[in-house]
XYZ file of C-alpha atoms in Angstrom:
493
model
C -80.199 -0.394 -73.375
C -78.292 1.226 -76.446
C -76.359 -0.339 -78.974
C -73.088 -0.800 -79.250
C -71.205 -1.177 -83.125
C -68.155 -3.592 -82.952
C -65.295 -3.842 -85.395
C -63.785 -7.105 -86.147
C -60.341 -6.771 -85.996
C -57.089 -8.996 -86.840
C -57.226 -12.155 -84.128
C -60.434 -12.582 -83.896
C -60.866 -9.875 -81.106
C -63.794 -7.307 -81.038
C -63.309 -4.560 -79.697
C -66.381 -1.961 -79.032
C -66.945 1.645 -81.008
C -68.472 4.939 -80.357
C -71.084 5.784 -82.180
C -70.212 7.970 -84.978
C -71.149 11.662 -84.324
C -73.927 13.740 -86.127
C -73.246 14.404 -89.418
C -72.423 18.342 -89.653
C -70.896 21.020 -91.721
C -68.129 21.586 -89.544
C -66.057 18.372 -88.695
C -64.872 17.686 -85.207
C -61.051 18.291 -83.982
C -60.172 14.511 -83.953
C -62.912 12.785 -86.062
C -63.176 9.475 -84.665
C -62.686 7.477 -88.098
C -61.603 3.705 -88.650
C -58.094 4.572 -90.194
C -57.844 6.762 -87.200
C -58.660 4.435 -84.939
C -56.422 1.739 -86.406
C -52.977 3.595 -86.354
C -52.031 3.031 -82.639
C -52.176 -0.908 -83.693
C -49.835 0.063 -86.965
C -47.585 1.439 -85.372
C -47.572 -1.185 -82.960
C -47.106 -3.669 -86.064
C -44.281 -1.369 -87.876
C -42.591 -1.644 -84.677
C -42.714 -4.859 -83.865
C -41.817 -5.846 -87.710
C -38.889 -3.341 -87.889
C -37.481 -5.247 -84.546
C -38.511 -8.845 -86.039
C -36.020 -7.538 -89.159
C -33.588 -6.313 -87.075
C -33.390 -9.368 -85.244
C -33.374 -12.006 -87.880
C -30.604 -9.367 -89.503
C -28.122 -9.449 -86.750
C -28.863 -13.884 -86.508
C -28.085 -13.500 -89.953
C -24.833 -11.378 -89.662
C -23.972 -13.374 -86.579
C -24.323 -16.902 -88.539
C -22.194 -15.409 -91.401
C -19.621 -14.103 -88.447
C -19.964 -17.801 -86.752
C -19.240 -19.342 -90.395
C -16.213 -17.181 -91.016
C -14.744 -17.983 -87.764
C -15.579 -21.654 -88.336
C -13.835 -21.460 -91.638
C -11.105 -19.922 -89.827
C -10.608 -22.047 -87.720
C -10.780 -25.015 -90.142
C -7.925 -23.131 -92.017
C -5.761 -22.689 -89.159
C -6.424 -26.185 -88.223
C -4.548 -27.391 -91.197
C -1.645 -24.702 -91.043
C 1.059 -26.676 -88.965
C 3.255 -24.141 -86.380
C -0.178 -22.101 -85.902
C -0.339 -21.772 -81.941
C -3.095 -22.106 -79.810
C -4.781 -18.739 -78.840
C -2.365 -17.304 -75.708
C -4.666 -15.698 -72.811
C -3.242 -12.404 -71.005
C -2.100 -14.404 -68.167
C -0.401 -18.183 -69.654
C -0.382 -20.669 -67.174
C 0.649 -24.311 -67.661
C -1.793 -25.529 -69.602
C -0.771 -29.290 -69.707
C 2.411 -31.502 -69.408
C 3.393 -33.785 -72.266
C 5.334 -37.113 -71.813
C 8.432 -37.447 -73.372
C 10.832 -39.911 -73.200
C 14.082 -38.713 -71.442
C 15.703 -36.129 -69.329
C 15.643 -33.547 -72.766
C 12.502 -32.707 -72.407
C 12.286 -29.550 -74.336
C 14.385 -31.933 -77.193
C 12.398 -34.718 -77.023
C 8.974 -32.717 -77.136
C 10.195 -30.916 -80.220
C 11.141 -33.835 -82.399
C 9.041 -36.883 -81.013
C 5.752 -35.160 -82.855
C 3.662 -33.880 -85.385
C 0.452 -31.369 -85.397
C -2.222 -32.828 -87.877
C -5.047 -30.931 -87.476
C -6.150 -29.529 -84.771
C -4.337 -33.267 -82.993
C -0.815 -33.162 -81.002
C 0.524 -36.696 -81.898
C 3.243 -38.242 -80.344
C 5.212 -41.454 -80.325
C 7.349 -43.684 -77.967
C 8.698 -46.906 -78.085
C 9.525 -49.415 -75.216
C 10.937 -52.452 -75.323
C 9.334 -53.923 -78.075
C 6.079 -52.325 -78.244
C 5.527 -48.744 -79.871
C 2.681 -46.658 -78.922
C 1.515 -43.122 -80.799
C -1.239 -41.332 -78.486
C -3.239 -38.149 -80.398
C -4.098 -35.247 -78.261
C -6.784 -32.674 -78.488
C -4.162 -29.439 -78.098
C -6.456 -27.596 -76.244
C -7.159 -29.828 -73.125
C -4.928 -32.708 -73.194
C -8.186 -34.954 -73.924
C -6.997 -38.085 -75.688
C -8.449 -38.510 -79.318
C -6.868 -41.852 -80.116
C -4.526 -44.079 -79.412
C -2.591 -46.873 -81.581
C -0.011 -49.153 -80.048
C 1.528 -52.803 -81.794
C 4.523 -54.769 -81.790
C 7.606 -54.003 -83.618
C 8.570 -55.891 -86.742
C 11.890 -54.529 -86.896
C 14.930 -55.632 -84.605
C 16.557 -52.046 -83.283
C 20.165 -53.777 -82.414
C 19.776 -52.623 -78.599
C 20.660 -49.435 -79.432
C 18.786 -46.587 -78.409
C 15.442 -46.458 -79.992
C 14.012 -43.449 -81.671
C 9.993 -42.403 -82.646
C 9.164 -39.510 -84.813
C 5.941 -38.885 -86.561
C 5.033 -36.430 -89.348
C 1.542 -35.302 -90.620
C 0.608 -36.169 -94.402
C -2.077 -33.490 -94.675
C -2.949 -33.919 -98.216
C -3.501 -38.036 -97.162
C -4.954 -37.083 -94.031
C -2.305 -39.856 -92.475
C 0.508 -39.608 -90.080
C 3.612 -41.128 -90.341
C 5.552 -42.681 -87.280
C 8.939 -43.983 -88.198
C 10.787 -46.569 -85.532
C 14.694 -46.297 -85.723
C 17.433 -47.103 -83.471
C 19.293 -43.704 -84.164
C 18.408 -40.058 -84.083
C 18.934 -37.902 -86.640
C 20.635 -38.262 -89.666
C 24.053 -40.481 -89.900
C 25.844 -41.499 -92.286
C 25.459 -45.692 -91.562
C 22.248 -46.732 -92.918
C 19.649 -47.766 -90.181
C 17.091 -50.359 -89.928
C 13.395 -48.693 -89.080
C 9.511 -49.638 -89.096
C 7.034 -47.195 -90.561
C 3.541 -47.106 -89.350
C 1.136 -44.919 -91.251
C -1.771 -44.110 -89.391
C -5.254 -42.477 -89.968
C -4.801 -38.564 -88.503
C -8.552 -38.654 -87.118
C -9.224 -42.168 -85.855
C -5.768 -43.573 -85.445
C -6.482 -46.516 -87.606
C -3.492 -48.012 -88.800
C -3.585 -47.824 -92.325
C -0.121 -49.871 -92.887
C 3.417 -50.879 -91.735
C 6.787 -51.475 -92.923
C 10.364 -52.306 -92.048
C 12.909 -50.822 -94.352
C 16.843 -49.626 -94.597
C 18.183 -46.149 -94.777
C 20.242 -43.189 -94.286
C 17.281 -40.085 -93.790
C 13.494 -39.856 -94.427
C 11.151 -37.064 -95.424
C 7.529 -36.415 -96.578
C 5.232 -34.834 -98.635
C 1.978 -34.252 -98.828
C 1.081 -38.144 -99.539
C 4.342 -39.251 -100.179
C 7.165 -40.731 -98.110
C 10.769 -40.539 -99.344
C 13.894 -42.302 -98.417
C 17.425 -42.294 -98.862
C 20.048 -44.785 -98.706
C 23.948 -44.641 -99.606
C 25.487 -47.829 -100.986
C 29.035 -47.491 -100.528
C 31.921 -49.109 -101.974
C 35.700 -48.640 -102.340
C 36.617 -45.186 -103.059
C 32.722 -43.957 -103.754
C 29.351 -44.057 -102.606
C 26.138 -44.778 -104.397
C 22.587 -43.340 -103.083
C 19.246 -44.469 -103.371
C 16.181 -41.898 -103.368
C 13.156 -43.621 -103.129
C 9.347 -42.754 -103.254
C 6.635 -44.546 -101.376
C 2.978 -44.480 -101.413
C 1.304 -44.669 -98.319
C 0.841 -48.414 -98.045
C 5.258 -48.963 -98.567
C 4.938 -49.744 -102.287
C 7.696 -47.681 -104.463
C 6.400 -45.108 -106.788
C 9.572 -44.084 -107.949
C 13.113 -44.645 -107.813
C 16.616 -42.296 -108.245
C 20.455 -42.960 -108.662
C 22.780 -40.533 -107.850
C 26.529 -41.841 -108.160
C 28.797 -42.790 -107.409
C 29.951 -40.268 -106.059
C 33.823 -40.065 -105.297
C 35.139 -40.370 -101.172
C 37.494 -37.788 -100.357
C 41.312 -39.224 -99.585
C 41.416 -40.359 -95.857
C 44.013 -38.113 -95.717
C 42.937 -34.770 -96.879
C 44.034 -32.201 -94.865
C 40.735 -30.283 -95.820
C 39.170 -32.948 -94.055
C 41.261 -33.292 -91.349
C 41.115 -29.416 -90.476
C 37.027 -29.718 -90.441
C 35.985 -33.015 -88.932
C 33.745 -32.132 -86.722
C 31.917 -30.759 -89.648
C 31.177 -33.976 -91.284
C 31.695 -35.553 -93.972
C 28.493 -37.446 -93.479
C 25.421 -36.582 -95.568
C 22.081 -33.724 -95.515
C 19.135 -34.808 -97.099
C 15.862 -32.294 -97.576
C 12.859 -32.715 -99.626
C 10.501 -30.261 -101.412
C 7.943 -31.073 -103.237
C 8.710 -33.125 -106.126
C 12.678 -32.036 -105.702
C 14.748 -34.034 -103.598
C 18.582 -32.715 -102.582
C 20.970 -34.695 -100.905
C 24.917 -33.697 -99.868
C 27.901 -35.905 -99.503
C 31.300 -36.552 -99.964
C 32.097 -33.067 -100.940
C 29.159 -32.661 -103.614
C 25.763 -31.605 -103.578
C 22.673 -33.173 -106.062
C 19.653 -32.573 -106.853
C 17.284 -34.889 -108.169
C 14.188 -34.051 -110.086
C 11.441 -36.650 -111.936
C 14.327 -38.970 -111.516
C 17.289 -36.906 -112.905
C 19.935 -36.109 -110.777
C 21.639 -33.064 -111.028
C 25.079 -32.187 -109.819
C 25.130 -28.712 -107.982
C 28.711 -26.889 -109.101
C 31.044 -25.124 -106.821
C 30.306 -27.024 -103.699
C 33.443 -28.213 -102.076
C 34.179 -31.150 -99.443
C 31.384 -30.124 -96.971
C 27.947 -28.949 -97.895
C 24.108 -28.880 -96.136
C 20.887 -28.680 -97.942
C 17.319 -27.590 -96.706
C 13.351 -27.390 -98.673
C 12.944 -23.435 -98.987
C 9.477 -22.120 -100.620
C 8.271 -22.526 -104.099
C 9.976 -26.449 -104.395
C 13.577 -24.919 -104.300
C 15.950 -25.968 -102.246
C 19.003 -24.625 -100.377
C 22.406 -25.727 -100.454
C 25.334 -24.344 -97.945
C 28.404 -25.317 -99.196
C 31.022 -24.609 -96.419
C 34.348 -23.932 -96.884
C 37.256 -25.667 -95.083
C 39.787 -23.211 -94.878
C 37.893 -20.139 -93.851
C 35.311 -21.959 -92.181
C 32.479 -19.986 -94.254
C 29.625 -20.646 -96.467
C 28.295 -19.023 -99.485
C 24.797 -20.519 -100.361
C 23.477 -21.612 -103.734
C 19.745 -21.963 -104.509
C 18.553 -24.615 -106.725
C 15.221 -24.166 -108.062
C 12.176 -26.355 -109.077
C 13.416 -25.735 -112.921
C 16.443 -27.249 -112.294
C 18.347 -23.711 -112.532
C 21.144 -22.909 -110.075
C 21.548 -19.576 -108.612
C 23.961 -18.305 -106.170
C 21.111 -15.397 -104.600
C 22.443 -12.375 -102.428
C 21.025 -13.537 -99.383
C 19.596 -16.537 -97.074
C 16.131 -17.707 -97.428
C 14.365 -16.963 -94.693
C 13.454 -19.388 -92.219
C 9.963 -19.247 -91.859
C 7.968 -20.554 -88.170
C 4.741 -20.453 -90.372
C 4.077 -20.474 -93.952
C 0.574 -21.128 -95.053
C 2.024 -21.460 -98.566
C 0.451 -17.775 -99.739
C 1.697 -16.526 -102.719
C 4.145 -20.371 -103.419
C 6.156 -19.309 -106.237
C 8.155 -16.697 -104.454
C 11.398 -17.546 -102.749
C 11.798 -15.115 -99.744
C 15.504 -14.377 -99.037
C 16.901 -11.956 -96.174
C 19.860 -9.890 -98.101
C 23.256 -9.720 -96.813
C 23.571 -5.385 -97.288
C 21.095 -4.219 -95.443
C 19.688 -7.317 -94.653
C 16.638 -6.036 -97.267
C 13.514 -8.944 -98.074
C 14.171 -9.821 -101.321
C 11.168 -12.500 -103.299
C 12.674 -13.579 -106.436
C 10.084 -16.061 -108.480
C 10.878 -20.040 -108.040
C 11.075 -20.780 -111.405
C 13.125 -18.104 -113.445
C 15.323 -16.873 -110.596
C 14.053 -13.001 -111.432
C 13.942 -10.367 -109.026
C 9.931 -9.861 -108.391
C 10.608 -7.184 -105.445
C 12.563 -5.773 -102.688
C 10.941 -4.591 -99.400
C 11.901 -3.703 -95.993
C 14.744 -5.015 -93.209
C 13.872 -8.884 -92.382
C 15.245 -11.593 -89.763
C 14.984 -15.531 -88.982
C 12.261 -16.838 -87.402
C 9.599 -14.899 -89.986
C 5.442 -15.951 -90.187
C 3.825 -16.025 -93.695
C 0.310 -16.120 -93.630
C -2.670 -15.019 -95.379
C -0.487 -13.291 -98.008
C 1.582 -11.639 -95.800
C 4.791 -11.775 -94.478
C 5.448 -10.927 -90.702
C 9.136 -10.276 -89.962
C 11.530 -8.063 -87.765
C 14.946 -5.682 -88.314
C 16.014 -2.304 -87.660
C 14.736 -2.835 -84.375
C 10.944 -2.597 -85.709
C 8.189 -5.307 -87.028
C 6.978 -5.521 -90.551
C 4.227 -6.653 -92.058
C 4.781 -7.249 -96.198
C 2.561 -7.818 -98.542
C 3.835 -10.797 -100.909
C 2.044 -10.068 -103.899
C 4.086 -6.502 -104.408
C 6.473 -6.269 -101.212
C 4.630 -3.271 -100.365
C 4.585 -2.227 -96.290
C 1.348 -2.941 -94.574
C 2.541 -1.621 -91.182
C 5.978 -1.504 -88.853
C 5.744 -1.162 -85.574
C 8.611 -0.508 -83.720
C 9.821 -2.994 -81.278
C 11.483 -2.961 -78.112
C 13.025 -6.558 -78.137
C 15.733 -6.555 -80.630
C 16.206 -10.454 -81.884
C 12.772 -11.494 -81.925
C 11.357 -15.320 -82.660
C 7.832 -14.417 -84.025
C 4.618 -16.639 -83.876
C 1.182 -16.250 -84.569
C -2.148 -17.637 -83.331
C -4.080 -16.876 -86.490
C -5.405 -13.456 -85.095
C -2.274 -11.927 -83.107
C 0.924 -11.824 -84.260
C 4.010 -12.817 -80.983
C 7.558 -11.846 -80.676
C 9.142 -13.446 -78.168
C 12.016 -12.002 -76.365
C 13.337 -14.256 -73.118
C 10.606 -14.296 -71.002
C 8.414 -11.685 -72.746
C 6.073 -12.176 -75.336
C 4.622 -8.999 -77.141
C 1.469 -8.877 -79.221
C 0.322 -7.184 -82.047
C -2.769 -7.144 -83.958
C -2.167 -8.991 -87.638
C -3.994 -6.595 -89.743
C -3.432 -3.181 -87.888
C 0.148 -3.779 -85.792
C -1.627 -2.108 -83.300
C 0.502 -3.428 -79.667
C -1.859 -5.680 -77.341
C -0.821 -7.571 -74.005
C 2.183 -8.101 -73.412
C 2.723 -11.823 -71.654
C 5.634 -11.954 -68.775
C 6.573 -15.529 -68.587
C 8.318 -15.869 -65.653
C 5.564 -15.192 -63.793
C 4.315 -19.117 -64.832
C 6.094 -21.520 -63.195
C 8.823 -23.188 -65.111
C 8.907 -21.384 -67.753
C 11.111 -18.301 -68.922
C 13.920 -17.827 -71.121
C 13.773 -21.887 -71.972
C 10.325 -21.311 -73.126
C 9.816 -22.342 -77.237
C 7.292 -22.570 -79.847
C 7.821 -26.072 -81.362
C 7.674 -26.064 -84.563
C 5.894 -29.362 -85.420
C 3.870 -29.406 -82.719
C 2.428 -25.852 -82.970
C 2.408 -25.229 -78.795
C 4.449 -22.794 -76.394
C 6.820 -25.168 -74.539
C 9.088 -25.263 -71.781
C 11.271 -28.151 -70.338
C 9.656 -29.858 -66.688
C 12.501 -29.767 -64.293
C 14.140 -32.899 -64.928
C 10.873 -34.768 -65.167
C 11.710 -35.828 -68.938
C 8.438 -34.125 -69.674
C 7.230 -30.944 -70.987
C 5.032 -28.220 -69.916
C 2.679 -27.008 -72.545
C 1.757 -23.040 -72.040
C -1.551 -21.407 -72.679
């Protein structure tokens, strides 16, 4: 029996040879030598490393992509007014309970988005109870309920929360009034933890509004005596203790018998009160201050009637109206303390991620032109194209609508990304993070954020209930529409 030579080979296996042929001058057509031999199993190697490489590239790339969209997420998370993602075809995604026949009203002020949370508050009787939602499926996070402290009067009791982001805490005030009046009201505030609903303190306290910061809660309330009224702006930390304190007055009451007054009653007199930032504005009485690291400043030309509102950058707007002509011609006071009387409105904006902060973003009254002028010196940084109400700000850009067309602005020059035009007219827009809505009645077009290229357009009539009542709240960051006569509200997705 011949012999056989084996070559040991990677793995242990063994694997037989021909014997090598007789040495002669003249070499064979395919000599049968080891690196010959060998190359069918390296090519089988390069092949199978090249699709080992390939592989671990695109897990890499996909982890980076799945980090990215994480972070994204995250981000959006902790932009409030952000929407939830809107399929081609909404349905009713879930019903929220309110607390009266308004639903749409009641589901618009009654709570707050912290997070990616929906939390809402009600009182009965007197118990209060604030419930956290997962927005996407209704799923209950948390819930916090306890006895009041505070004794409403029998009136008509009022909950309202408000997220704290930079405390991670949300703020639930109890009152026996809605919205601001001008006779002081007693309340309870209950702070609350915005991921476990751990009540982190309460108080009972007196006073004509409330707002919030980031960490900070702020109240006002108007002392008033014969012939003038003194108010009180106070800061709180999160557990009730002050951390500052403002005067402002008094402040002279107009004669019971103005005829300015008399021709504009239903206008007021009674107060506005806005906060932004560290600046805190307040209107009454026929003047207008604005209080800054305790100094209160006294906003000129602003006659009998006048509303303020927190714009971008820490300013603030103030609307004085006039009695006769029934007009208003706004003044802008900004986080320097400098008054301005701009050549436009600032825009209201459904989102702002706070891109670009020191720019005040004002829709012109000729030609209705952007125009960002910087927050602290009042200059003109840039002038861009036609712009509307209801704008988005995100990412460093600013999404808004006019001359029948949508814009896309880049803040840091006012230079025009895209426009696309737009069939709708008026628009509200809204943004999931990734599209870009404008809602017109009962249709809702998308467009892509980066490219304005047009996606699906959403018809919502087709889902029951909704329609032209259909609304984006803006604290609770969900497409809404008002149950028939339920008291509750029908959350679209």
């Amino acid at each position: 029996m011949g012999m056989q030579r084996v070559e040991l080979v990677e793995d242990g296996d063994v694997r037989p040879v021909r014997s090598a042929a007789p040495h002669t001058d003249q070499q064979p057509d395919h000599p049968a030598t080891p690196s010959r031999r060998r190359r069918p199993r390296r090519r089988t190697w390069l092949a199978t490393t090249a699709l080992a490489l390939a592989a671990a590239l695109a897990l890499g790339t996909q982890s980076v992509l799945d980090a990215r969209e994480r972070d994204h997420a995250a981000r959006l998370a902790a932009i409030d007014d952000v929407i939830l993602p809107l399929p081609e075809h909404p349905t009713v995604r879930w019903e929220m309970e309110t607390d009266g026949p308004d639903g749409w009203a009641d589901g618009w002020s009654y709570g707050t988005q912290a997070g990616d949370h929906v939390v809402t508050a009600v009182v009965h009787d007197r118990r209060y109870d604030v419930r956290a939602w997962t927005r996407e499926t209704r799923s209950q996070v948390w819930r916090a309920s306890g006895d009041l402290t505070v004794d409403l009067g029998g009136r008509e009791p009022h909950a309202s929360c408000r997220s704290l982001p930079g405390a991670g805490a949300v703020a639930c005030v109890l009152e026996n009034e809605i919205g601001f009046g001008a006779a002081t009201r007693d309340a309870q505030v209950v702070v609350l933890d915005a991921r476990r609903g751990d009540v982190r303190a309460t108080w009972t306290t007196r006073w004509d509004g409330w707002d919030v910061t980031d960490d900070e809660i702020v109240g006002a309330t108007a002392t008033r005596a014969t012939g003038s009224v003194t108010w009180s702006v106070a800061r709180t930390d999160l557990a009730g203790h002050r951390t500052s304190t403002a005067t402002v007055g008094p402040i002279p009451l107009l004669d019971a018998g103005s005829t300015e007054k008399d021709d504009t009653a239903y206008l007021g007199p009674g107060p506005s009160f806005a906060v932004s930032g560290d600046t805190v504005a307040l209107a009454d009485e026929g003047q207008a201050w604005v209080v800054t690291g305790g100094t209160a400043r006294r906003v000129p030309d602003v006659s009998y009637r006048a509303w303020v509102g927190a714009t971008r950058g820490g300013a603030v707007e103030v609307q004085p109206i006039d009695a006769s002509t029934q007009s208003w011609s706004p003044r802008l006071v900004l986080a320097s303390g400098k008054t301005l009387t701009p050549a436009g409105d600032p825009i209201r904006m459904v989102v702002d991620d706070d891109s670009e902060p020191d720019l005040v973003l004002l829709t012109t009254y000729e030609g209705s032109k952007v125009q960002a002028i910087d927050a602290r010196t009042g200059d003109v940084r840039w002038t861009g194209p036609a712009a509307g109400w209801g704008s988005v700000v995100l990412d460093g850009y600013l999404y808004t609508w006019g001359d029948a067309a949508l814009h896309a602005v880049d803040l840091r020059d006012g230079s025009q990304v895209w426009t696309q035009p737009y069939p709708g007219g008026d628009a509200m827009l809204f943004t999931d993070g990734r599209e870009l809505y404008a809602q017109r009645g009962a249709q809702i077009y998308a467009y892509d954020l980066r490219t304005g290229r047009p996606g699906t357009t959403r018809v919502l009539d087709r889902v029951p209930g909704a329609g032209d009542d259909t609304y984006v709240s803006p604290w609770l960051g969900l497409l809404m529409t008002p149950s028939d006569g339920d008291g509750d509200t029908s959350v679209i997705g």
